[in-house]
Coordinates of C-alpha atoms in Angstrom, one line a residue:
X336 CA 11.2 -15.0 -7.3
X337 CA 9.4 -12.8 -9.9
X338 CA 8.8 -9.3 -9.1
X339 CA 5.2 -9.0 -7.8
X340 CA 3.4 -5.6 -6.8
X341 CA 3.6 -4.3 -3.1
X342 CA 0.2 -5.5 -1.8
X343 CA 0.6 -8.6 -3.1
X344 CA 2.4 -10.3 0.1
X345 CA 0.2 -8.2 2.1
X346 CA -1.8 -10.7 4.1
X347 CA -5.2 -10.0 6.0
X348 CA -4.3 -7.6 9.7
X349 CA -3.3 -10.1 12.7
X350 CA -2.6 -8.0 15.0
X351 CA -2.5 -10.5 18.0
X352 CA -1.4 -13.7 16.2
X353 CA 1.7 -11.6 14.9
X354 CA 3.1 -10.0 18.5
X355 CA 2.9 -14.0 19.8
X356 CA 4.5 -15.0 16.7
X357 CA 7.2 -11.9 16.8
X358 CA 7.7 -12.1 20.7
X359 CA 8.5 -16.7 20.4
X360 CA 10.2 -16.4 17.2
X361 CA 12.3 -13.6 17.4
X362 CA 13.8 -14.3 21.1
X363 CA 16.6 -15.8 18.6
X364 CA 17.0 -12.8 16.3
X365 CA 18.1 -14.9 13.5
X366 CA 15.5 -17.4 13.2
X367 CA 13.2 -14.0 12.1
X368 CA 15.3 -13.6 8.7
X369 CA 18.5 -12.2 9.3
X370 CA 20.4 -11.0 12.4
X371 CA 21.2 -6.9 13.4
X372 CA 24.9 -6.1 13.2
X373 CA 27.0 -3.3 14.8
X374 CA 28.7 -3.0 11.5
X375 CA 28.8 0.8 10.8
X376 CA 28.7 -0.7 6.9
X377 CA 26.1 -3.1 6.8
X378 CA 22.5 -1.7 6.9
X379 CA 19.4 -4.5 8.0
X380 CA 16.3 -3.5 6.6
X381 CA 12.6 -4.5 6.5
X382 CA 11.4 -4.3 3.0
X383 CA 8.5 -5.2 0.5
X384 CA 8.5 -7.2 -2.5
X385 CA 9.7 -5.7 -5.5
X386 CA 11.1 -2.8 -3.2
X387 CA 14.8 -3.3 -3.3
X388 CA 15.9 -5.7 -6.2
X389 CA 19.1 -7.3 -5.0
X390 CA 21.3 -6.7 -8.5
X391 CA 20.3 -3.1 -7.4
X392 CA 21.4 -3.6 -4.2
X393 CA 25.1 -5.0 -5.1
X394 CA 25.4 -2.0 -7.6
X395 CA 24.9 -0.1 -4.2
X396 CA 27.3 -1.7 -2.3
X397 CA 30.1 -1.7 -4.8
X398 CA 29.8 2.0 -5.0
X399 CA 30.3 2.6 -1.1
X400 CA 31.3 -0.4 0.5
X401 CA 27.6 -0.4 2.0
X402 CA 26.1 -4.0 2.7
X403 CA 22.4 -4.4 2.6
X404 CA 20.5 -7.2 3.7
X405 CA 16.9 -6.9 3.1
X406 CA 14.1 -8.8 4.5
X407 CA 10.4 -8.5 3.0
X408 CA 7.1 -8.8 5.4
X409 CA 3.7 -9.6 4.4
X410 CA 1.9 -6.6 6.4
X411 CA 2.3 -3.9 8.3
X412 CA 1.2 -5.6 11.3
X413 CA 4.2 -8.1 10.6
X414 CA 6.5 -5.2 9.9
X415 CA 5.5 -3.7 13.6
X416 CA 5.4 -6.9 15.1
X417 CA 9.3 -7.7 14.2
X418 CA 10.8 -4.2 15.2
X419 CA 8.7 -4.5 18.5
X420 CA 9.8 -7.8 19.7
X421 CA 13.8 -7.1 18.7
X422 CA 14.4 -3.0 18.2
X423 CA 18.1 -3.5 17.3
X424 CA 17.5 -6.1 14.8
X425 CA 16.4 -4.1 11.4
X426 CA 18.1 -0.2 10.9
X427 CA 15.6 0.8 8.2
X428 CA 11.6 -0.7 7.9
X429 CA 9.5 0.7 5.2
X430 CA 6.5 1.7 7.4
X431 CA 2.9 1.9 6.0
X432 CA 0.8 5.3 6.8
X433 CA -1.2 4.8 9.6
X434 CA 1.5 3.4 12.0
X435 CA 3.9 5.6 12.7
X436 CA 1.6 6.6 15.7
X437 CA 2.3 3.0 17.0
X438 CA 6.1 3.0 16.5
X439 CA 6.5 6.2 17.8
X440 CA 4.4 5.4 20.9
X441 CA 6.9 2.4 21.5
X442 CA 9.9 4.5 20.9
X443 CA 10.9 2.6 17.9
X444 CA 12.0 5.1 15.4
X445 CA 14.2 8.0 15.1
X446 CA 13.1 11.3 13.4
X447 CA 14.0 12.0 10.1
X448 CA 17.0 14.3 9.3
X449 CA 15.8 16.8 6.8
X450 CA 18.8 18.2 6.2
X451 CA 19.9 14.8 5.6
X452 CA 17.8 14.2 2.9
X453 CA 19.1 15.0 -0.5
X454 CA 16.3 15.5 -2.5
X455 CA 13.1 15.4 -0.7
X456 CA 10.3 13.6 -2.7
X457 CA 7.9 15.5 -4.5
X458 CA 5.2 13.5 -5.9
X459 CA 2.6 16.4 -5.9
X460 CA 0.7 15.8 -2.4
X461 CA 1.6 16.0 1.5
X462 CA 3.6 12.9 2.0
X463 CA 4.8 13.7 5.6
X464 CA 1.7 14.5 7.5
X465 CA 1.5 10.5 7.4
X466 CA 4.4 9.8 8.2
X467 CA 4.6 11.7 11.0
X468 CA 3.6 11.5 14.7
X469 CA 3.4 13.9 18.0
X470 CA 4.4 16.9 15.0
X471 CA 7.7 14.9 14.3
X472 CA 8.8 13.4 10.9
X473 CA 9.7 9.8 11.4
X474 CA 9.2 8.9 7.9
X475 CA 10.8 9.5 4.0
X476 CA 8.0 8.7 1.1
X477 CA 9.8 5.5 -1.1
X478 CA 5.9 4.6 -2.5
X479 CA 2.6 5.5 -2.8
X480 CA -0.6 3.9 -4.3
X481 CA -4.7 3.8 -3.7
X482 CA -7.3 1.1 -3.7
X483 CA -9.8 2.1 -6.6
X484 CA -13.0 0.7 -8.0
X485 CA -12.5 -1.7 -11.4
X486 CA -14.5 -3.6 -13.3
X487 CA -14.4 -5.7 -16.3
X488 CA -15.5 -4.0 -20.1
X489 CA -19.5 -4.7 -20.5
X490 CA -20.0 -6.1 -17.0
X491 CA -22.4 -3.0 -16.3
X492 CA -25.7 -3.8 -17.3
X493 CA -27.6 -1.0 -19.6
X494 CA -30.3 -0.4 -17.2
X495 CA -32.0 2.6 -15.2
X496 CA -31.1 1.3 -12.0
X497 CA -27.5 1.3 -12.9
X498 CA -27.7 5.2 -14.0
X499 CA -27.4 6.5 -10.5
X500 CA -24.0 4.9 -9.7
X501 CA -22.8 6.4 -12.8
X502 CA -21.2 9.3 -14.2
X503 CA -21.6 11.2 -17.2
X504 CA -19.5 9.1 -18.8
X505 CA -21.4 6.1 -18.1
X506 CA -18.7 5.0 -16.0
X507 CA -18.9 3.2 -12.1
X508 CA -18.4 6.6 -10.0
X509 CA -20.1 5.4 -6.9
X510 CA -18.9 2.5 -4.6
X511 CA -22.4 1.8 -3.6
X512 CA -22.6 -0.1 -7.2
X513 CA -20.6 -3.0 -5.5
X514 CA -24.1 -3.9 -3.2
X515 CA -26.5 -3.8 -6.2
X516 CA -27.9 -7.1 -6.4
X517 CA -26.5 -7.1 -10.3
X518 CA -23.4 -8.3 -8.9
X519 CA -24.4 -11.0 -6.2
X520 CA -21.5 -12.9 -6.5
X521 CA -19.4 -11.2 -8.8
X522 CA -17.8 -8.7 -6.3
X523 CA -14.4 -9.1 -6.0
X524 CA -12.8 -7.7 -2.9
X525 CA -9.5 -9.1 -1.2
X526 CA -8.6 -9.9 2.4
X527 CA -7.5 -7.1 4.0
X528 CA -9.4 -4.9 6.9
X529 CA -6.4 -2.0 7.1
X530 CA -7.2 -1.5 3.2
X531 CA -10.8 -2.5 2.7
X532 CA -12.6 -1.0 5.5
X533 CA -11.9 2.3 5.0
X534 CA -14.0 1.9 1.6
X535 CA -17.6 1.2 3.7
X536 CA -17.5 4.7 5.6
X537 CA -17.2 6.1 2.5
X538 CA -19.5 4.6 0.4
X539 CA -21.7 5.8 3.2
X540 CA -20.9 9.5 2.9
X541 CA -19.1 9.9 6.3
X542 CA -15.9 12.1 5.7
X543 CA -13.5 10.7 7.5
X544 CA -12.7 7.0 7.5
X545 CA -10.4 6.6 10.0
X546 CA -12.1 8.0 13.1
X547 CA -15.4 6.8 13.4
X548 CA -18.0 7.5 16.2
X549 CA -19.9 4.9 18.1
X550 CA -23.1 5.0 16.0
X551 CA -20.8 5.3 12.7
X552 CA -19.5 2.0 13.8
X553 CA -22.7 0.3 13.9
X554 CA -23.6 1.8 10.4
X555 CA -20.6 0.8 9.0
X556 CA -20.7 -2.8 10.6
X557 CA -24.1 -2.9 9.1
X558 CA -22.5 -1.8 5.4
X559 CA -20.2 -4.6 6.1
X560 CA -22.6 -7.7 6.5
X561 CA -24.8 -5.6 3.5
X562 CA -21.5 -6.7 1.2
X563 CA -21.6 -10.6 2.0
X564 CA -24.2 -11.7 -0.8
X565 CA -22.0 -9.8 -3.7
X566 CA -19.0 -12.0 -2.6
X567 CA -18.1 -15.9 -3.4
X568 CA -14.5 -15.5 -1.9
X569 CA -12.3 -13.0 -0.4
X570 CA -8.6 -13.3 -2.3
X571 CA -5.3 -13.7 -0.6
X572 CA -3.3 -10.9 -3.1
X573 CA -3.0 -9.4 -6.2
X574 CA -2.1 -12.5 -8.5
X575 CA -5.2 -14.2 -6.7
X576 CA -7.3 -11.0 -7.8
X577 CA -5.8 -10.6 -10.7
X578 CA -7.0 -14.5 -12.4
X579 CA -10.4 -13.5 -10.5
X580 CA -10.5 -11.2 -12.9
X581 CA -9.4 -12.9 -15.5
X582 CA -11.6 -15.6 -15.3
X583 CA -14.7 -14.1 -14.7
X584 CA -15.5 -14.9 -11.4
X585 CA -15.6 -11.4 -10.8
X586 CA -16.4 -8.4 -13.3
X587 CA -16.2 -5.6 -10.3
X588 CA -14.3 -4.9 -7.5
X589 CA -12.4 -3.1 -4.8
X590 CA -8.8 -3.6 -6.4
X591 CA -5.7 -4.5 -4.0
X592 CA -3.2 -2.9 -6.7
X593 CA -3.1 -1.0 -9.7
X594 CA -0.9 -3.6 -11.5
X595 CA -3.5 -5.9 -12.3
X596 CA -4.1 -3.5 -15.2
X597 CA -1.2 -3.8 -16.8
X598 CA -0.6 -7.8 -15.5
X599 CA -4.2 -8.4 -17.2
X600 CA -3.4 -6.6 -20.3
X601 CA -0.6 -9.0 -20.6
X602 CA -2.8 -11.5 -21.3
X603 CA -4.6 -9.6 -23.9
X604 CA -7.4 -8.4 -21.3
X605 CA -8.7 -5.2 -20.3
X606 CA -9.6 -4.1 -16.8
X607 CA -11.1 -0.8 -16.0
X608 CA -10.7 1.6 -12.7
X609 CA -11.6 4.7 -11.6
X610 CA -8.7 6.5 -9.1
X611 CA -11.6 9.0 -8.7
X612 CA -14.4 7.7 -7.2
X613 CA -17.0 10.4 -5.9
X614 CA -16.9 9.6 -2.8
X615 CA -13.1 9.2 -2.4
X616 CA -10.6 6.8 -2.4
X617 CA -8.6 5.1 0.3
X618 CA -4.4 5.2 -0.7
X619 CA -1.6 4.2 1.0
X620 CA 2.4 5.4 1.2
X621 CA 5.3 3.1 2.3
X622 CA 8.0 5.1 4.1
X623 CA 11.5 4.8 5.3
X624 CA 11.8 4.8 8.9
X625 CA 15.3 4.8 10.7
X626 CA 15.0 2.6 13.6
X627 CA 16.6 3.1 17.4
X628 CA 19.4 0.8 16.0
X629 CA 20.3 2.5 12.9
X630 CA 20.8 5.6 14.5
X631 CA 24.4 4.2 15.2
X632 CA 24.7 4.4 11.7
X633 CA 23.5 6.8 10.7
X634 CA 25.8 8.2 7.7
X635 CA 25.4 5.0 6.0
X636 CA 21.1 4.7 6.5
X637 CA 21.1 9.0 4.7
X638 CA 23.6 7.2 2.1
X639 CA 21.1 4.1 1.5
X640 CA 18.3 6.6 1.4
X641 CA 19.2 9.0 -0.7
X642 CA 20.9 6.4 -3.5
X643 CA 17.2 5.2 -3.3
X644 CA 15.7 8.4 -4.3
X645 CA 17.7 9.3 -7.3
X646 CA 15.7 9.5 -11.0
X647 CA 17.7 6.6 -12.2
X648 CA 16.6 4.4 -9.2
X649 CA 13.1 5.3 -8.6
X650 CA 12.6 5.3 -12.5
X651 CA 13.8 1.6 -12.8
X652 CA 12.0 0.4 -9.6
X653 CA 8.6 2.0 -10.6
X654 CA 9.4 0.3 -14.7
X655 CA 10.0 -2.6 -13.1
X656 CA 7.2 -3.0 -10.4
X657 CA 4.4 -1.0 -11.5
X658 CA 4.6 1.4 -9.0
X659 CA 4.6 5.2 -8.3
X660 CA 7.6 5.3 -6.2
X661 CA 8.5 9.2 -5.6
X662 CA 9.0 11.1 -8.6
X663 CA 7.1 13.8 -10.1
X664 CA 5.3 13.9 -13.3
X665 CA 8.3 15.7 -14.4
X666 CA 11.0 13.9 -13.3
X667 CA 9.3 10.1 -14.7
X668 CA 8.8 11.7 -18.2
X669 CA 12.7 13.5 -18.1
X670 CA 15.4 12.0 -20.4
X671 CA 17.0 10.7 -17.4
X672 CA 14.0 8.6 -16.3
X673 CA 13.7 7.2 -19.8
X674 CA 17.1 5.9 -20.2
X675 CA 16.8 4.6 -17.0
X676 CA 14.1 2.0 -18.9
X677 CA 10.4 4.0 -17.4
X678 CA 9.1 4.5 -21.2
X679 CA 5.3 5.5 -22.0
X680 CA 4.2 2.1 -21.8
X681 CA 5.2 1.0 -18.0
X682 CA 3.9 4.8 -16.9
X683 CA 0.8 4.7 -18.1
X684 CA 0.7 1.9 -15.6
X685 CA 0.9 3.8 -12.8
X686 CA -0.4 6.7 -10.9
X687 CA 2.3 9.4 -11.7
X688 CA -0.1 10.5 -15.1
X689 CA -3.0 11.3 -13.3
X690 CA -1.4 13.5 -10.3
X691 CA -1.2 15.8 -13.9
X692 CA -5.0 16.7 -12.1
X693 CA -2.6 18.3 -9.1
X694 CA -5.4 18.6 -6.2
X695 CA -8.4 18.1 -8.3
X696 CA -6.9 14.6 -8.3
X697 CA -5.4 14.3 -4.8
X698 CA -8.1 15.8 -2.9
X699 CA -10.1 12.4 -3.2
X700 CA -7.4 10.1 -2.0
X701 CA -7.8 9.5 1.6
X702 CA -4.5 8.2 2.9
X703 CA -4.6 6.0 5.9
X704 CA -4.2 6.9 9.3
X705 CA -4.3 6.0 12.9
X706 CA -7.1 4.3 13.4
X707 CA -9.4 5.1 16.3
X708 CA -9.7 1.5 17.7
X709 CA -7.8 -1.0 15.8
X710 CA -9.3 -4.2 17.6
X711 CA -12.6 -3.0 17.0
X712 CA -12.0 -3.0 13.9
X713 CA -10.0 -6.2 13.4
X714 CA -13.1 -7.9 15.2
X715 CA -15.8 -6.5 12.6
X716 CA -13.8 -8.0 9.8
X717 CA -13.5 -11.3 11.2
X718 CA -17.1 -11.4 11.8
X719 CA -17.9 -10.6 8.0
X720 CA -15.4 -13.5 7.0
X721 CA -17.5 -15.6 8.9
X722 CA -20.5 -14.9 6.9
X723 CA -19.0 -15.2 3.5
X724 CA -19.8 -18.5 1.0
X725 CA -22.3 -19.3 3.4

């Protein structure tokens, strides 16, 4: 299978559907992708596209005698779902910020080790606080991204009404320009409430998009059904997005990954983004999470971990993916990182330039978090599918 972005596999939140699926599916633990073993030397772990390329992977066990199976989800719901239903199955699931609150309320995880960890990422903003619950670190950074606003060159019109979701670069600084009437029907925005709906709070000025009152819900329900004009289709992933793009049925949008920049340019087409919208920008991080069932193997999950964190790893999985993995701004321009095969080129096509900004840039990322009522929100989105294309 070609190597495809993170969010690309990452289908819309079924929270429900996925715990019935997890609980019939995997009573027989192999039928859900693989089974858990009590083999000290063979690691299980829930993984996302592009994460953990399997040539890698035997270059890893070679070296220590360490077997990994890896099997790859389509959301964090799914991820939950499968360590729920069978605990011992997976040692090691890449968990999404904003969960660890449910796995750690469900006992699923162990904390993390610090003194375990060889070289503790240091991308350039507080990577733990989010993967963390109760004050406890359940979580090691592996990859980070946001969600920012892009459009297509000359899709803005040159009129006064645009001016006020500009800045004074005449560029798209306000996620408000994604209601204007300009773009009925040429917002592109994918299917995804855990990653979308954080953007409505903010383009309504409330700080903090994961803990909304009451009457902020209703606002922000409100926002929601606003959007439903601007919108022919909601798209299933980033190549879906991506040919959106590409074809012109949509010149702006709320983009699911960054690598439809580079994926477009490939094609000899440009697509702009701002990572700095004023109002902020919602951004994920995909962490490693030691299950109840690899803490019986614990020497070989701090082995898989840390061989995962090295320059020459995290430099040819971010080249290779269009990520931002874990390293610095330092570390992905060092000779080590370039012989490793990240040259200008594939790290221009991430996000490691811009942390360069340090908190002027981080500051407006808004990572997710616990939610305050996840249903809730689940059932607002699926009422604003309802209404789209009609």
């Amino acid at each position: 299978m070609k190597n495809t972005p993170r969010w690309e596999l990452r289908r819309p939140l079924r929270v429900v559907v996925a715990f019935m699926i997890a609980a019939l599916v995997c009573a027989g633990v192999s039928a859900c992708g693989g089974s858990g073993s009590s083999d000290p030397n063979t690691l299980n772990v829930l993984s996302w596209e592009t994460y953990h390329n399997p040539a890698w992977l035997d270059a890893f066990s070679k070296e220590t005698g360490i077997k990994v199976n890896v099997v790859n989800v389509g959301s964090a719901d799914e991820m939950f779902a499968k360590v729920k239903a069978n605990p011992n199955q997976f040692d090691i699931a890449l968990v999404t910020s904003g969960w660890f609150d449910n796995y750690a309320k469900a006992d699923l995880l162990e904390p993390i080790d610090a003194d375990k960890v060889a070289a503790a990422p240091s991308p350039g903003f507080d990577w733990k606080t989010v993967a963390s619950s109760g004050g406890k670190q359940y979580g090691v950074l592996y990859n980070w991204g946001d969600q920012p606003l892009a459009w297509l060159p000359g899709s803005i019109p040159n009129t006064p009404e645009m001016a006020k979701y500009l800045d004074d670069k005449g560029q798209p600084n306000d996620w408000n320009i994604l209601w204007d009437p300009a773009f009925a029907g040429k917002v592109s925005l994918f299917d995804d409430p855990t990653a979308v709906l954080p953007m409505i709070p903010l383009a309504l000025g409330m700080s903090d998009p994961y803990n909304l009152t009451a009457e902020q819900f209703t606002q922000v329900q409100e926002k929601l059904s606003a959007l439903r004009p601007q919108i022919k289709r909601l798209t299933s992933g980033f190549n879906d997005q991506t040919t959106q793009f590409a074809s012109g049925e949509a010149t702006i949008g709320y983009l699911n990954n960054i690598a439809s920049v580079p994926a477009l340019r490939k094609e000899g087409k440009t697509l702009l983004v701002n990572n700095e919208v004023k109002q902020g920008v919602p951004a994920w991080s995909d962490n490693y999470a030691i299950t109840k069932g690899g803490a019986a193997k614990i020497d070989s999950v701090y082995k898989f971990i840390n061989y995962t964190m090295t320059v020459p790893w995290q430099a040819r999985f971010i080249a290779a993916s269009g990520n931002s993995g874990t390293l610095s701004l330092a570390q992905a321009t060092s000779p080590e990182a370039v012989s490793a095969g990240l040259n200008q080129e594939a790290l221009d096509a991430t996000l490691i330039p811009a942390t360069a900004g340090g908190e002027n840039f981080f500051k407006g990322l808004k990572f997710f978090q616990p939610v305050e009522n996840l249903s809730k929100r689940v059932e607002i989105w699926n009422q604003f599918k309802l209404g789209i294309g009609a």
